[in-house]
Coordinates of C-alpha atoms in Angstrom, one line a residue:
Chain A
X2 CA 41.9 23.6 -66.0
X3 CA 41.7 23.5 -62.3
X4 CA 42.5 25.6 -59.3
X5 CA 45.6 23.9 -58.0
X6 CA 47.7 24.6 -55.0
X7 CA 51.3 23.6 -54.6
X8 CA 53.1 23.7 -51.2
X9 CA 56.8 23.1 -51.1
X10 CA 59.0 24.6 -53.9
X11 CA 62.2 22.7 -53.3
X12 CA 64.4 20.9 -55.9
X13 CA 61.5 18.6 -56.7
X14 CA 58.4 20.7 -56.0
X15 CA 59.6 23.8 -57.7
X16 CA 59.7 22.4 -61.2
X17 CA 56.6 20.3 -60.6
X18 CA 54.5 23.4 -59.8
X19 CA 55.8 25.0 -63.0
X20 CA 54.7 21.9 -65.0
X21 CA 51.2 22.3 -63.5
X22 CA 51.1 25.9 -64.6
X23 CA 52.4 25.2 -68.0
X24 CA 49.7 22.5 -68.5
X25 CA 47.1 25.3 -68.2
X26 CA 46.0 25.1 -64.5
X27 CA 45.4 28.1 -62.4
X28 CA 48.2 27.5 -59.8
X29 CA 48.8 29.1 -56.4
X30 CA 52.0 28.3 -54.6
X31 CA 53.3 28.7 -51.1
X32 CA 56.8 28.0 -49.7
X33 CA 58.1 28.3 -46.2
X34 CA 61.1 30.3 -47.5
X35 CA 59.2 32.9 -49.7
X36 CA 62.2 33.6 -51.9
X37 CA 61.9 30.3 -53.7
X38 CA 58.5 31.4 -55.1
X39 CA 60.0 34.3 -57.0
X40 CA 60.7 32.3 -60.1
X41 CA 57.1 31.1 -60.1
X42 CA 55.7 34.6 -59.5
X43 CA 57.8 35.8 -62.5
X44 CA 56.1 33.0 -64.6
X45 CA 52.7 34.4 -63.7
X46 CA 51.8 32.0 -60.9
X47 CA 50.0 33.3 -57.9
X48 CA 52.0 33.3 -54.7
X49 CA 49.9 33.0 -51.6
X50 CA 50.7 34.9 -48.4
X51 CA 49.6 32.1 -46.2
X52 CA 48.6 28.4 -46.4
X53 CA 45.0 29.5 -45.4
X54 CA 44.9 31.8 -48.4
X55 CA 46.1 29.1 -50.7
X56 CA 43.6 26.5 -49.4
X57 CA 40.7 28.9 -49.8
X58 CA 41.4 29.2 -53.5
X59 CA 42.0 25.6 -54.6
X60 CA 40.1 22.4 -55.2
X61 CA 43.3 20.3 -55.0
X62 CA 46.5 20.9 -53.2
X63 CA 49.9 19.1 -53.8
X64 CA 52.4 19.0 -51.0
X65 CA 56.1 18.3 -51.5
X66 CA 57.8 18.8 -48.2
X67 CA 60.1 16.7 -46.1
X68 CA 58.9 14.7 -43.1
X69 CA 55.6 13.4 -41.7
X70 CA 55.5 16.3 -39.2
X71 CA 56.1 18.8 -42.0
X72 CA 53.1 17.4 -43.8
X73 CA 51.0 17.6 -40.7
X74 CA 52.1 21.2 -40.0
X75 CA 51.2 22.3 -43.5
X76 CA 47.8 20.5 -43.3
X77 CA 47.2 22.3 -40.0
X78 CA 47.5 25.6 -41.8
X79 CA 45.5 24.5 -44.9
X80 CA 42.6 22.4 -43.7
X81 CA 40.7 25.1 -41.6
X82 CA 40.3 27.2 -44.8
X83 CA 39.9 24.4 -47.3
X84 CA 36.6 23.8 -49.1
X85 CA 34.8 20.5 -48.3
X86 CA 36.1 17.7 -50.4
X87 CA 39.5 19.3 -51.2
X88 CA 41.9 16.7 -52.6
X89 CA 45.3 16.8 -50.9
X90 CA 48.1 15.0 -52.8
X91 CA 51.2 14.3 -50.8
X92 CA 54.4 14.0 -52.9
X93 CA 56.6 13.9 -49.8
X94 CA 58.2 10.7 -48.6
X95 CA 56.8 10.1 -45.1
X96 CA 55.8 7.2 -42.8
X97 CA 53.2 4.8 -44.4
X98 CA 51.5 4.6 -41.0
X99 CA 51.5 8.4 -40.8
X100 CA 50.0 8.7 -44.3
X101 CA 47.3 6.3 -43.4
X102 CA 46.5 8.1 -40.2
X103 CA 46.4 11.5 -42.0
X104 CA 44.1 10.1 -44.6
X105 CA 41.7 8.9 -41.9
X106 CA 41.8 12.2 -40.0
X107 CA 41.2 14.3 -43.1
X108 CA 38.4 12.0 -44.2
X109 CA 36.6 12.6 -40.9
X110 CA 36.8 16.3 -41.7
X111 CA 35.3 15.9 -45.2
X112 CA 38.6 16.2 -47.0
X113 CA 40.5 13.7 -49.2
X114 CA 44.1 12.7 -49.0
X115 CA 46.2 10.5 -51.4
X116 CA 49.8 9.6 -50.7
X117 CA 51.7 10.0 -53.9
X118 CA 55.5 9.9 -53.3
X119 CA 57.7 10.4 -56.3
X120 CA 61.0 9.0 -57.6
X121 CA 63.1 10.1 -60.6
X122 CA 65.3 12.7 -59.0
X123 CA 65.7 16.4 -59.8
X124 CA 66.1 15.6 -63.5
X125 CA 62.8 13.7 -63.4
X126 CA 61.1 16.7 -61.8
X127 CA 62.6 19.1 -64.3
X128 CA 61.8 16.9 -67.3
X129 CA 58.4 15.9 -66.1
X130 CA 59.3 12.2 -66.1
X131 CA 58.7 11.2 -62.4
X132 CA 57.4 7.9 -61.3
X133 CA 54.5 8.3 -58.8
X134 CA 53.2 5.6 -56.4
X135 CA 49.7 6.5 -55.4
X136 CA 47.9 5.2 -52.3
X137 CA 44.2 5.9 -51.6
X138 CA 40.7 5.0 -52.7
X139 CA 40.1 4.4 -56.4
X140 CA 38.1 7.4 -57.2
X141 CA 40.5 9.8 -55.5
X142 CA 43.5 8.3 -57.1
X143 CA 41.9 8.4 -60.5
X144 CA 41.7 12.2 -60.1
X145 CA 45.3 12.3 -58.9
X146 CA 46.4 10.4 -62.0
X147 CA 44.9 13.1 -64.2
X148 CA 46.4 16.0 -62.2
X149 CA 50.0 14.7 -62.1
X150 CA 50.2 13.9 -65.8
X151 CA 52.3 17.1 -66.5
X152 CA 55.2 15.8 -64.5
X153 CA 54.8 12.0 -64.5
X154 CA 56.2 9.4 -66.8
X155 CA 54.5 6.6 -64.8
X156 CA 51.8 7.1 -62.1
X157 CA 49.7 4.2 -60.8
X158 CA 47.5 3.4 -57.9
X159 CA 49.4 0.7 -55.9
X160 CA 46.8 0.2 -53.1
X161 CA 44.9 1.9 -50.3
X162 CA 46.2 4.8 -48.2
X163 CA 49.8 4.3 -47.1
X164 CA 50.6 1.9 -50.0
X165 CA 52.2 4.6 -52.0
X166 CA 54.6 5.3 -49.2
X167 CA 55.3 1.5 -48.7
X168 CA 56.3 1.2 -52.4
X169 CA 58.4 4.3 -52.2
X170 CA 60.3 2.8 -49.3
X171 CA 60.7 -0.5 -51.2
X172 CA 62.1 1.7 -54.0
X173 CA 64.6 3.3 -51.6
X174 CA 65.7 -0.1 -50.5
X175 CA 66.4 -1.1 -54.1
X176 CA 68.2 2.2 -54.7
X177 CA 70.3 1.9 -51.6
X178 CA 71.4 -1.7 -52.3
X179 CA 72.3 -0.8 -55.9
X180 CA 74.4 2.1 -54.5
X181 CA 76.2 -0.2 -52.1
X182 CA 76.9 -2.6 -54.9
X183 CA 78.4 0.1 -57.1
X184 CA 80.5 1.6 -54.3
X185 CA 81.8 -1.7 -53.0
X186 CA 82.7 -2.9 -56.5
X187 CA 84.6 0.3 -57.3
X188 CA 86.3 0.7 -54.0
X189 CA 87.6 -2.9 -54.2
X190 CA 88.7 -2.4 -57.8
X191 CA 90.5 0.8 -56.8
X192 CA 92.4 -1.0 -54.0
X193 CA 93.1 -3.9 -56.4
X194 CA 94.9 -1.4 -58.7
X195 CA 92.4 -1.7 -61.6
X196 CA 91.5 1.3 -63.8
X197 CA 88.2 2.6 -62.4
X198 CA 86.9 4.0 -65.7
X199 CA 87.4 0.6 -67.4
X200 CA 86.0 -1.3 -64.4
X201 CA 82.9 0.9 -64.4
X202 CA 82.4 0.5 -68.1
X203 CA 83.0 -3.2 -68.3
X204 CA 81.0 -4.2 -65.2
X205 CA 78.3 -1.7 -65.7
X206 CA 77.6 -3.1 -69.2
X207 CA 77.0 -6.6 -67.8
X208 CA 75.2 -8.5 -65.1
X209 CA 76.4 -6.0 -62.5
X210 CA 74.8 -3.1 -64.3
X211 CA 72.2 -0.8 -62.8
X212 CA 70.7 2.7 -62.9
X213 CA 73.0 3.4 -60.0
X214 CA 76.0 2.3 -62.1
X215 CA 75.0 4.6 -64.9
X216 CA 74.0 7.6 -62.9
X217 CA 76.1 7.5 -59.7
X218 CA 79.1 5.8 -61.3
X219 CA 80.3 9.0 -63.0
X220 CA 80.0 10.9 -59.7
X221 CA 82.3 8.3 -58.1
X222 CA 84.8 8.4 -61.0
X223 CA 84.9 12.2 -60.7
X224 CA 84.9 12.1 -56.9
X225 CA 82.1 14.7 -57.1
X226 CA 80.1 14.6 -54.0
X227 CA 77.8 17.6 -54.7
X228 CA 74.1 16.5 -54.6
X229 CA 72.2 14.8 -56.3
X230 CA 70.3 13.3 -53.5
X231 CA 71.8 14.1 -50.2
X232 CA 73.0 11.7 -47.5
X233 CA 70.6 13.5 -45.1
X234 CA 67.6 12.9 -47.3
X235 CA 68.5 9.3 -48.0
X236 CA 68.9 8.7 -44.3
X237 CA 65.6 10.3 -43.6
X238 CA 64.0 7.8 -46.0
X239 CA 65.9 5.0 -44.5
X240 CA 64.6 5.9 -41.0
X241 CA 61.1 5.4 -42.4
X242 CA 62.3 2.1 -44.1
X243 CA 63.5 0.8 -40.7
X244 CA 60.3 1.9 -39.0
X245 CA 58.0 0.4 -41.7
X246 CA 60.0 -2.9 -41.8
X247 CA 59.8 -3.3 -38.1
X248 CA 56.0 -2.8 -38.2
X249 CA 55.5 -5.6 -40.7
X250 CA 58.4 -7.9 -39.4
X251 CA 60.4 -7.5 -42.7
X252 CA 64.2 -8.1 -42.8
X253 CA 66.1 -5.3 -44.5
X254 CA 69.7 -6.0 -43.6
X255 CA 71.1 -4.4 -46.7
X256 CA 69.3 -1.1 -46.1
X257 CA 70.4 -1.2 -42.5
X258 CA 74.0 -1.7 -43.6
X259 CA 73.8 1.2 -46.2
X260 CA 72.3 3.4 -43.5
X261 CA 75.0 2.6 -41.0
X262 CA 77.7 3.4 -43.6
X263 CA 76.0 6.7 -44.5
X264 CA 75.8 7.5 -40.8
X265 CA 79.6 7.8 -40.9
X266 CA 79.3 10.6 -43.4
X267 CA 76.6 12.2 -41.4
X268 CA 78.8 12.1 -38.3
X269 CA 81.6 13.8 -40.1
X270 CA 79.4 16.7 -41.2
X271 CA 78.9 15.5 -44.8
X272 CA 75.2 15.2 -44.6
X273 CA 74.8 17.4 -47.7
X274 CA 77.1 15.3 -49.8
X275 CA 75.4 13.1 -52.5
X276 CA 74.8 9.5 -51.5
X277 CA 77.5 8.3 -53.9
X278 CA 80.0 9.5 -51.3
X279 CA 79.3 6.1 -49.7
X280 CA 82.3 5.2 -51.8
X281 CA 84.6 7.3 -49.6
X282 CA 83.5 5.3 -46.5
X283 CA 84.3 2.0 -48.1
X284 CA 87.5 3.3 -49.8
X285 CA 89.0 4.3 -46.4
X286 CA 87.6 1.5 -44.3
X287 CA 89.6 -1.5 -43.3
X288 CA 88.5 -4.9 -44.1
X289 CA 86.3 -6.5 -41.5
X290 CA 86.8 -10.0 -40.4
Chain B
X11 CA 92.4 -21.3 -88.0
X12 CA 94.3 -22.6 -85.0
X13 CA 94.8 -25.8 -83.1
X14 CA 92.7 -25.1 -80.0
X15 CA 92.1 -27.1 -76.9
X16 CA 89.1 -26.7 -74.6
X17 CA 89.1 -28.2 -71.2
X18 CA 85.8 -28.1 -69.2
X19 CA 82.6 -28.5 -71.0
X20 CA 80.1 -27.3 -68.4
X21 CA 77.2 -24.9 -68.9
X22 CA 79.7 -22.2 -69.9
X23 CA 82.5 -24.1 -71.5
X24 CA 80.4 -26.4 -73.6
X25 CA 78.9 -23.7 -75.8
X26 CA 82.2 -21.8 -75.8
X27 CA 84.0 -24.7 -77.3
X28 CA 81.3 -25.0 -79.9
X29 CA 81.7 -21.4 -80.9
X30 CA 85.5 -21.9 -81.3
X31 CA 84.7 -24.9 -83.7
X32 CA 82.1 -23.0 -85.6
X33 CA 84.6 -20.1 -86.2
X34 CA 86.8 -22.5 -88.1
X35 CA 89.3 -23.6 -85.5
X36 CA 90.6 -27.2 -85.2
X37 CA 89.3 -27.9 -81.8
X38 CA 90.1 -30.7 -79.4
X39 CA 88.1 -31.0 -76.1
X40 CA 88.4 -32.8 -72.9
X41 CA 86.0 -33.1 -69.9
X42 CA 86.3 -34.9 -66.6
X43 CA 82.9 -36.5 -67.2
X44 CA 83.4 -37.8 -70.8
X45 CA 79.7 -37.9 -71.5
X46 CA 79.5 -34.1 -71.8
X47 CA 81.7 -34.2 -74.8
X48 CA 79.3 -36.3 -76.9
X49 CA 77.5 -33.3 -78.3
X50 CA 80.9 -32.0 -79.4
X51 CA 82.0 -35.2 -80.9
X52 CA 78.7 -35.3 -82.9
X53 CA 79.5 -31.8 -84.2
X54 CA 82.8 -33.1 -85.6
X55 CA 85.1 -31.9 -82.8
X56 CA 88.0 -34.1 -81.6
X57 CA 87.6 -35.5 -78.1
X58 CA 90.9 -36.3 -76.4
X59 CA 91.3 -39.4 -74.3
X60 CA 93.5 -37.5 -71.9
X61 CA 94.8 -34.0 -71.0
X62 CA 98.2 -35.1 -72.3
X63 CA 96.8 -36.0 -75.7
X64 CA 95.0 -32.7 -75.9
X65 CA 98.0 -30.6 -74.9
X66 CA 100.2 -32.3 -77.5
X67 CA 97.9 -31.3 -80.3
X68 CA 97.3 -27.6 -79.5
X69 CA 99.0 -24.3 -79.6
X70 CA 96.5 -22.7 -77.2
X71 CA 94.3 -24.3 -74.6
X72 CA 91.2 -22.7 -72.9
X73 CA 90.2 -23.9 -69.4
X74 CA 86.8 -23.4 -68.0
X75 CA 86.7 -25.4 -64.7
X76 CA 85.8 -24.5 -61.2
X77 CA 88.3 -23.7 -58.5
X78 CA 92.0 -22.8 -58.3
X79 CA 92.9 -26.3 -57.4
X80 CA 91.0 -27.6 -60.4
X81 CA 92.9 -25.3 -62.7
X82 CA 96.2 -26.5 -61.1
X83 CA 95.1 -30.2 -61.5
X84 CA 94.3 -29.8 -65.2
X85 CA 97.5 -27.9 -65.8
X86 CA 99.4 -30.7 -64.1
X87 CA 98.0 -33.0 -66.8
X88 CA 98.5 -30.7 -69.7
X89 CA 101.9 -29.0 -69.2
X90 CA 104.2 -32.0 -69.4
X91 CA 103.0 -32.7 -73.0
X92 CA 102.5 -29.1 -74.1
X93 CA 104.6 -27.5 -76.8
X94 CA 106.9 -24.7 -75.6
X95 CA 105.1 -21.4 -75.6
X96 CA 101.6 -22.9 -75.4
X97 CA 99.1 -20.3 -74.4
X98 CA 96.8 -21.3 -71.6
X99 CA 93.7 -19.2 -71.3
X100 CA 91.8 -19.7 -68.0
X101 CA 88.1 -18.8 -68.1
X102 CA 87.5 -20.2 -64.6
X103 CA 86.9 -17.8 -61.7
X104 CA 89.7 -18.5 -59.3
X105 CA 91.9 -16.7 -56.7
X106 CA 93.8 -13.6 -58.2
X107 CA 96.8 -14.6 -56.2
X108 CA 96.6 -18.1 -57.4
X109 CA 96.3 -16.9 -61.0
X110 CA 99.4 -14.8 -60.6
X111 CA 101.4 -17.7 -59.1
X112 CA 100.3 -20.0 -61.9
X113 CA 101.3 -17.5 -64.5
X114 CA 104.8 -17.2 -62.9
X115 CA 105.2 -21.0 -62.6
X116 CA 104.2 -21.6 -66.2
X117 CA 106.4 -18.8 -67.4
X118 CA 109.4 -20.5 -65.7
X119 CA 108.5 -23.6 -67.8
X120 CA 108.4 -21.7 -71.0
X121 CA 104.5 -21.6 -71.1
X122 CA 102.2 -18.7 -71.2
X123 CA 99.1 -18.1 -69.0
X124 CA 96.4 -15.5 -69.2
X125 CA 93.6 -15.2 -66.6
X126 CA 90.4 -14.5 -68.6
X127 CA 87.3 -15.0 -66.4
X128 CA 84.0 -14.5 -68.0
X129 CA 80.6 -13.0 -67.2
X130 CA 77.3 -13.0 -69.0
X131 CA 75.8 -16.2 -67.8
X132 CA 74.7 -19.3 -69.7
X133 CA 72.8 -17.2 -72.2
X134 CA 76.0 -15.2 -72.8
X135 CA 77.9 -18.5 -73.5
X136 CA 75.2 -19.8 -75.7
X137 CA 74.8 -16.6 -77.7
X138 CA 78.5 -15.8 -77.8
X139 CA 78.1 -12.5 -75.9
X140 CA 80.3 -12.9 -72.9
X141 CA 82.3 -10.2 -71.2
X142 CA 85.9 -11.3 -70.6
X143 CA 88.4 -9.7 -68.2
X144 CA 92.0 -10.5 -69.3
X145 CA 95.0 -10.3 -67.1
X146 CA 98.5 -11.0 -68.5
X147 CA 101.2 -9.4 -70.5
X148 CA 100.2 -7.3 -73.5
X149 CA 101.4 -9.6 -76.2
X150 CA 99.8 -12.7 -74.7
X151 CA 96.5 -10.9 -74.1
X152 CA 96.5 -9.5 -77.7
X153 CA 96.5 -13.2 -78.9
X154 CA 93.7 -14.1 -76.4
X155 CA 91.5 -11.2 -77.6
X156 CA 91.6 -12.7 -81.1
X157 CA 91.0 -16.2 -80.0
X158 CA 87.9 -15.5 -77.8
X159 CA 86.1 -13.3 -80.4
X160 CA 83.7 -16.1 -81.3
X161 CA 82.1 -16.0 -77.9
X162 CA 82.9 -12.5 -76.6
X163 CA 80.8 -9.3 -76.8
X164 CA 83.5 -7.5 -74.8
X165 CA 87.0 -8.6 -74.1
X166 CA 89.7 -6.4 -72.8
X167 CA 93.1 -6.5 -71.1
X168 CA 92.5 -5.0 -67.6
X169 CA 96.1 -5.4 -66.3
X170 CA 98.9 -7.8 -65.5
X171 CA 98.4 -11.5 -64.4
X172 CA 95.7 -11.8 -61.7
X173 CA 93.9 -8.5 -62.8
X174 CA 91.3 -10.3 -64.8
X175 CA 90.4 -12.3 -61.7
X176 CA 90.4 -9.1 -59.6
X177 CA 87.9 -7.5 -61.9
X178 CA 85.8 -10.6 -62.1
X179 CA 85.5 -10.5 -58.3
X180 CA 84.6 -6.8 -58.4
X181 CA 81.9 -7.9 -60.9
X182 CA 80.6 -10.5 -58.5
X183 CA 80.4 -7.9 -55.7
X184 CA 78.3 -5.7 -58.0
X185 CA 76.1 -8.6 -59.0
X186 CA 75.7 -9.8 -55.4
X187 CA 74.7 -6.3 -54.1
X188 CA 72.2 -5.8 -56.9
X189 CA 70.7 -9.2 -56.1
X190 CA 70.3 -8.2 -52.4
X191 CA 68.7 -4.9 -53.4
X192 CA 66.2 -6.8 -55.6
X193 CA 65.3 -9.4 -53.0
X194 CA 65.1 -7.0 -50.1
X195 CA 62.8 -4.6 -52.1
X196 CA 60.5 -7.4 -53.1
X197 CA 60.4 -9.2 -49.8
X198 CA 59.5 -6.0 -48.0
X199 CA 56.9 -5.2 -50.7
X200 CA 55.4 -8.6 -50.3
X201 CA 55.1 -8.2 -46.5
X202 CA 53.6 -4.7 -47.0
X203 CA 50.8 -6.3 -49.1
X204 CA 51.9 -4.7 -52.4
X205 CA 51.4 -6.4 -55.7
X206 CA 54.8 -7.9 -56.6
X207 CA 54.5 -7.8 -60.3
X208 CA 53.5 -4.1 -60.1
X209 CA 56.3 -3.4 -57.7
X210 CA 58.9 -5.1 -59.9
X211 CA 57.7 -3.2 -62.9
X212 CA 57.4 0.3 -61.4
X213 CA 60.6 0.1 -59.3
X214 CA 62.6 -1.7 -62.0
X215 CA 61.8 1.0 -64.5
X216 CA 63.3 3.7 -62.3
X217 CA 66.3 4.6 -60.1
X218 CA 66.1 1.1 -58.4
X219 CA 66.5 -0.7 -61.7
X220 CA 69.3 -3.1 -62.6
X221 CA 70.3 -6.1 -64.7
X222 CA 69.4 -8.2 -61.6
X223 CA 65.9 -6.6 -61.5
X224 CA 65.3 -7.5 -65.2
X225 CA 66.8 -11.0 -65.1
X226 CA 66.4 -12.3 -61.6
X227 CA 63.2 -10.4 -60.9
X228 CA 61.0 -12.7 -63.0
X229 CA 62.5 -15.8 -61.2
X230 CA 61.4 -14.3 -57.9
X231 CA 57.9 -13.4 -59.1
X232 CA 57.6 -17.0 -60.3
X233 CA 59.3 -18.4 -57.2
X234 CA 61.4 -20.5 -59.7
X235 CA 64.7 -21.4 -58.0
X236 CA 66.1 -23.6 -60.8
X237 CA 69.6 -22.3 -61.9
X238 CA 70.6 -20.0 -63.4
X239 CA 73.8 -19.4 -61.4
X240 CA 73.7 -21.6 -58.3
X241 CA 74.1 -20.6 -54.7
X242 CA 77.1 -23.0 -54.5
X243 CA 79.0 -21.3 -57.4
X244 CA 78.1 -17.8 -56.2
X245 CA 79.5 -18.7 -52.7
X246 CA 82.6 -20.2 -54.3
X247 CA 83.2 -16.8 -55.9
X248 CA 82.4 -14.9 -52.7
X249 CA 85.0 -17.0 -50.9
X250 CA 87.6 -15.6 -53.4
X251 CA 86.1 -12.1 -52.9
X252 CA 86.7 -12.4 -49.2
X253 CA 90.2 -13.7 -49.6
X254 CA 91.1 -11.1 -52.2
X255 CA 89.6 -8.2 -50.2
X256 CA 91.4 -9.2 -47.1
X257 CA 94.7 -9.3 -49.0
X258 CA 94.3 -5.7 -50.1
X259 CA 92.5 -4.4 -47.0
X260 CA 89.3 -3.7 -48.9
X261 CA 85.9 -3.4 -47.1
X262 CA 83.2 -5.5 -48.7
X263 CA 80.4 -5.6 -46.1
X264 CA 77.7 -6.0 -48.6
X265 CA 79.3 -9.0 -50.2
X266 CA 79.8 -10.5 -46.8
X267 CA 76.2 -9.9 -45.9
X268 CA 74.9 -11.6 -49.1
X269 CA 77.3 -14.5 -48.6
X270 CA 76.0 -15.0 -45.0
X271 CA 72.4 -15.0 -46.3
X272 CA 73.2 -17.5 -49.0
X273 CA 74.9 -19.6 -46.4
X274 CA 71.5 -20.2 -44.9
X275 CA 70.3 -21.8 -48.2
X276 CA 73.5 -23.8 -48.4
X277 CA 73.0 -25.1 -44.8
X278 CA 69.5 -26.2 -45.8
X279 CA 70.7 -28.3 -48.7
X280 CA 69.6 -25.7 -51.4
X281 CA 73.1 -25.1 -52.8
X282 CA 71.9 -25.9 -56.3
X283 CA 69.1 -23.4 -56.2
X284 CA 69.6 -20.2 -58.2
X285 CA 71.0 -17.2 -56.3
X286 CA 67.6 -15.4 -56.6
X287 CA 66.4 -17.7 -53.9
X288 CA 68.0 -15.2 -51.5
X289 CA 64.5 -13.8 -51.6
X290 CA 63.3 -16.8 -49.6
X291 CA 65.8 -16.1 -46.8
X292 CA 64.6 -12.5 -46.5
X293 CA 61.0 -13.4 -46.9
X294 CA 61.0 -15.7 -43.9
X295 CA 63.5 -13.9 -41.7
X296 CA 62.4 -11.8 -38.9
X297 CA 63.3 -8.1 -38.7
X298 CA 66.6 -7.5 -36.9
X299 CA 67.0 -4.7 -34.4

């Protein structure tokens, strides 16, 4: 039973904060759009009026927001009121270099920061079965691993500050490539006159199978482009992938390709579609070469 | 119990012919390199001296060779001696257009031809758990589905002549994309200083997971480039993918990318390495852009 704060009650953060509460913690939440906290208030969770108020109450604060600059902005509101040694746990997917810098800056102010990006999607958040990649020093991460238990299936320390973000980006590369494989396979099959349901079933059950086949495949078959994980958020992560790859001289041509294909959806105003809509880009495209 | 012929006793065909024999068929085999038939001879299977001799004995003949021209060459040796109505079952991965043309040519000679390419790898052949994509008319394919039972986990008619090859090429696109996703994820992780075994386990267990992660991942971790499925054979299939995609105006940029990366291994004399060696190309490459 701890005094926990949770900042960012979106599709992921909302259910995660609820899990913390249900596990018996005293939870205080804050969200930029206050309306999203009403479901938490109704469940008996404290809703802070400001980040300062939240920070003053808590010994550990989870963040689940969007970009590096959003994390920085929230911390700017939290840190001045935070108790010495407060543990900040960042579940957002941000720049690894940014995460490392933030950890160093907070350390200089007597605070602690662990990057702890998550994967597993909205169902994973709802069901408490997320995978969490933790970067930070061993003692801090050990505390984090206890705290996140109510919503993690797998949580591990993967290295020092920034490592959690690095592994999350590696994860997005694997997800993006598998998505491309699915969409390219099905769009070719469609043009070849094959039955898509049969193609999906037969190929997905063999050496071409993947989580993407199982989970995004049905969206493609139904041509249902409601999120899911949006093109916009996927491209945000790919931006960090490109930046991080450049910094360590890593080649990520597949990720760059997927990003360029999703950029077409973005340009057409479909940034809120689910990433499986990559299928539509390939389906209409003309063969190159 | 039928008089079955099997032509092509390679890594795939060898165990498949054995399964036919073990299921109680009278099997006659032929292989270009006669030595590969010795294990079959020792098991009590007839080894024909020539394709003509094999064809004269059998009511159905399976082929498991390499390229379109190899199938044509074998058929040129088989057909003149074959009984009217002989059913040729082609397990090779060849051009869909080629398969359709061969089916039409054989039909004009009173023979039957079903394209029935396989997936599931050498373990699938050994364990009798292959997936088989069958293209041909309904009656012929119905016969094929009975014949291949001893080595198939899944076998289905997917459409008219050539369709089996089309779905096999779609399958290779899915396999190739998943391979790229795996290799890109792990080569980035390696350069980022992450532990590769942990990365593989954590990411493979989530939304980035795939058959490729499970089966090629351990090869990458061990840097074991023994086949497996060779770069050479993968590129042979990708050549058919490119040709087939062009013919139907399908975009396959991911497959083209994987092919271009594997071409580097080919150029360096590593065409017999397993496809997971794609990792080495990414690992050494410099970031683009």
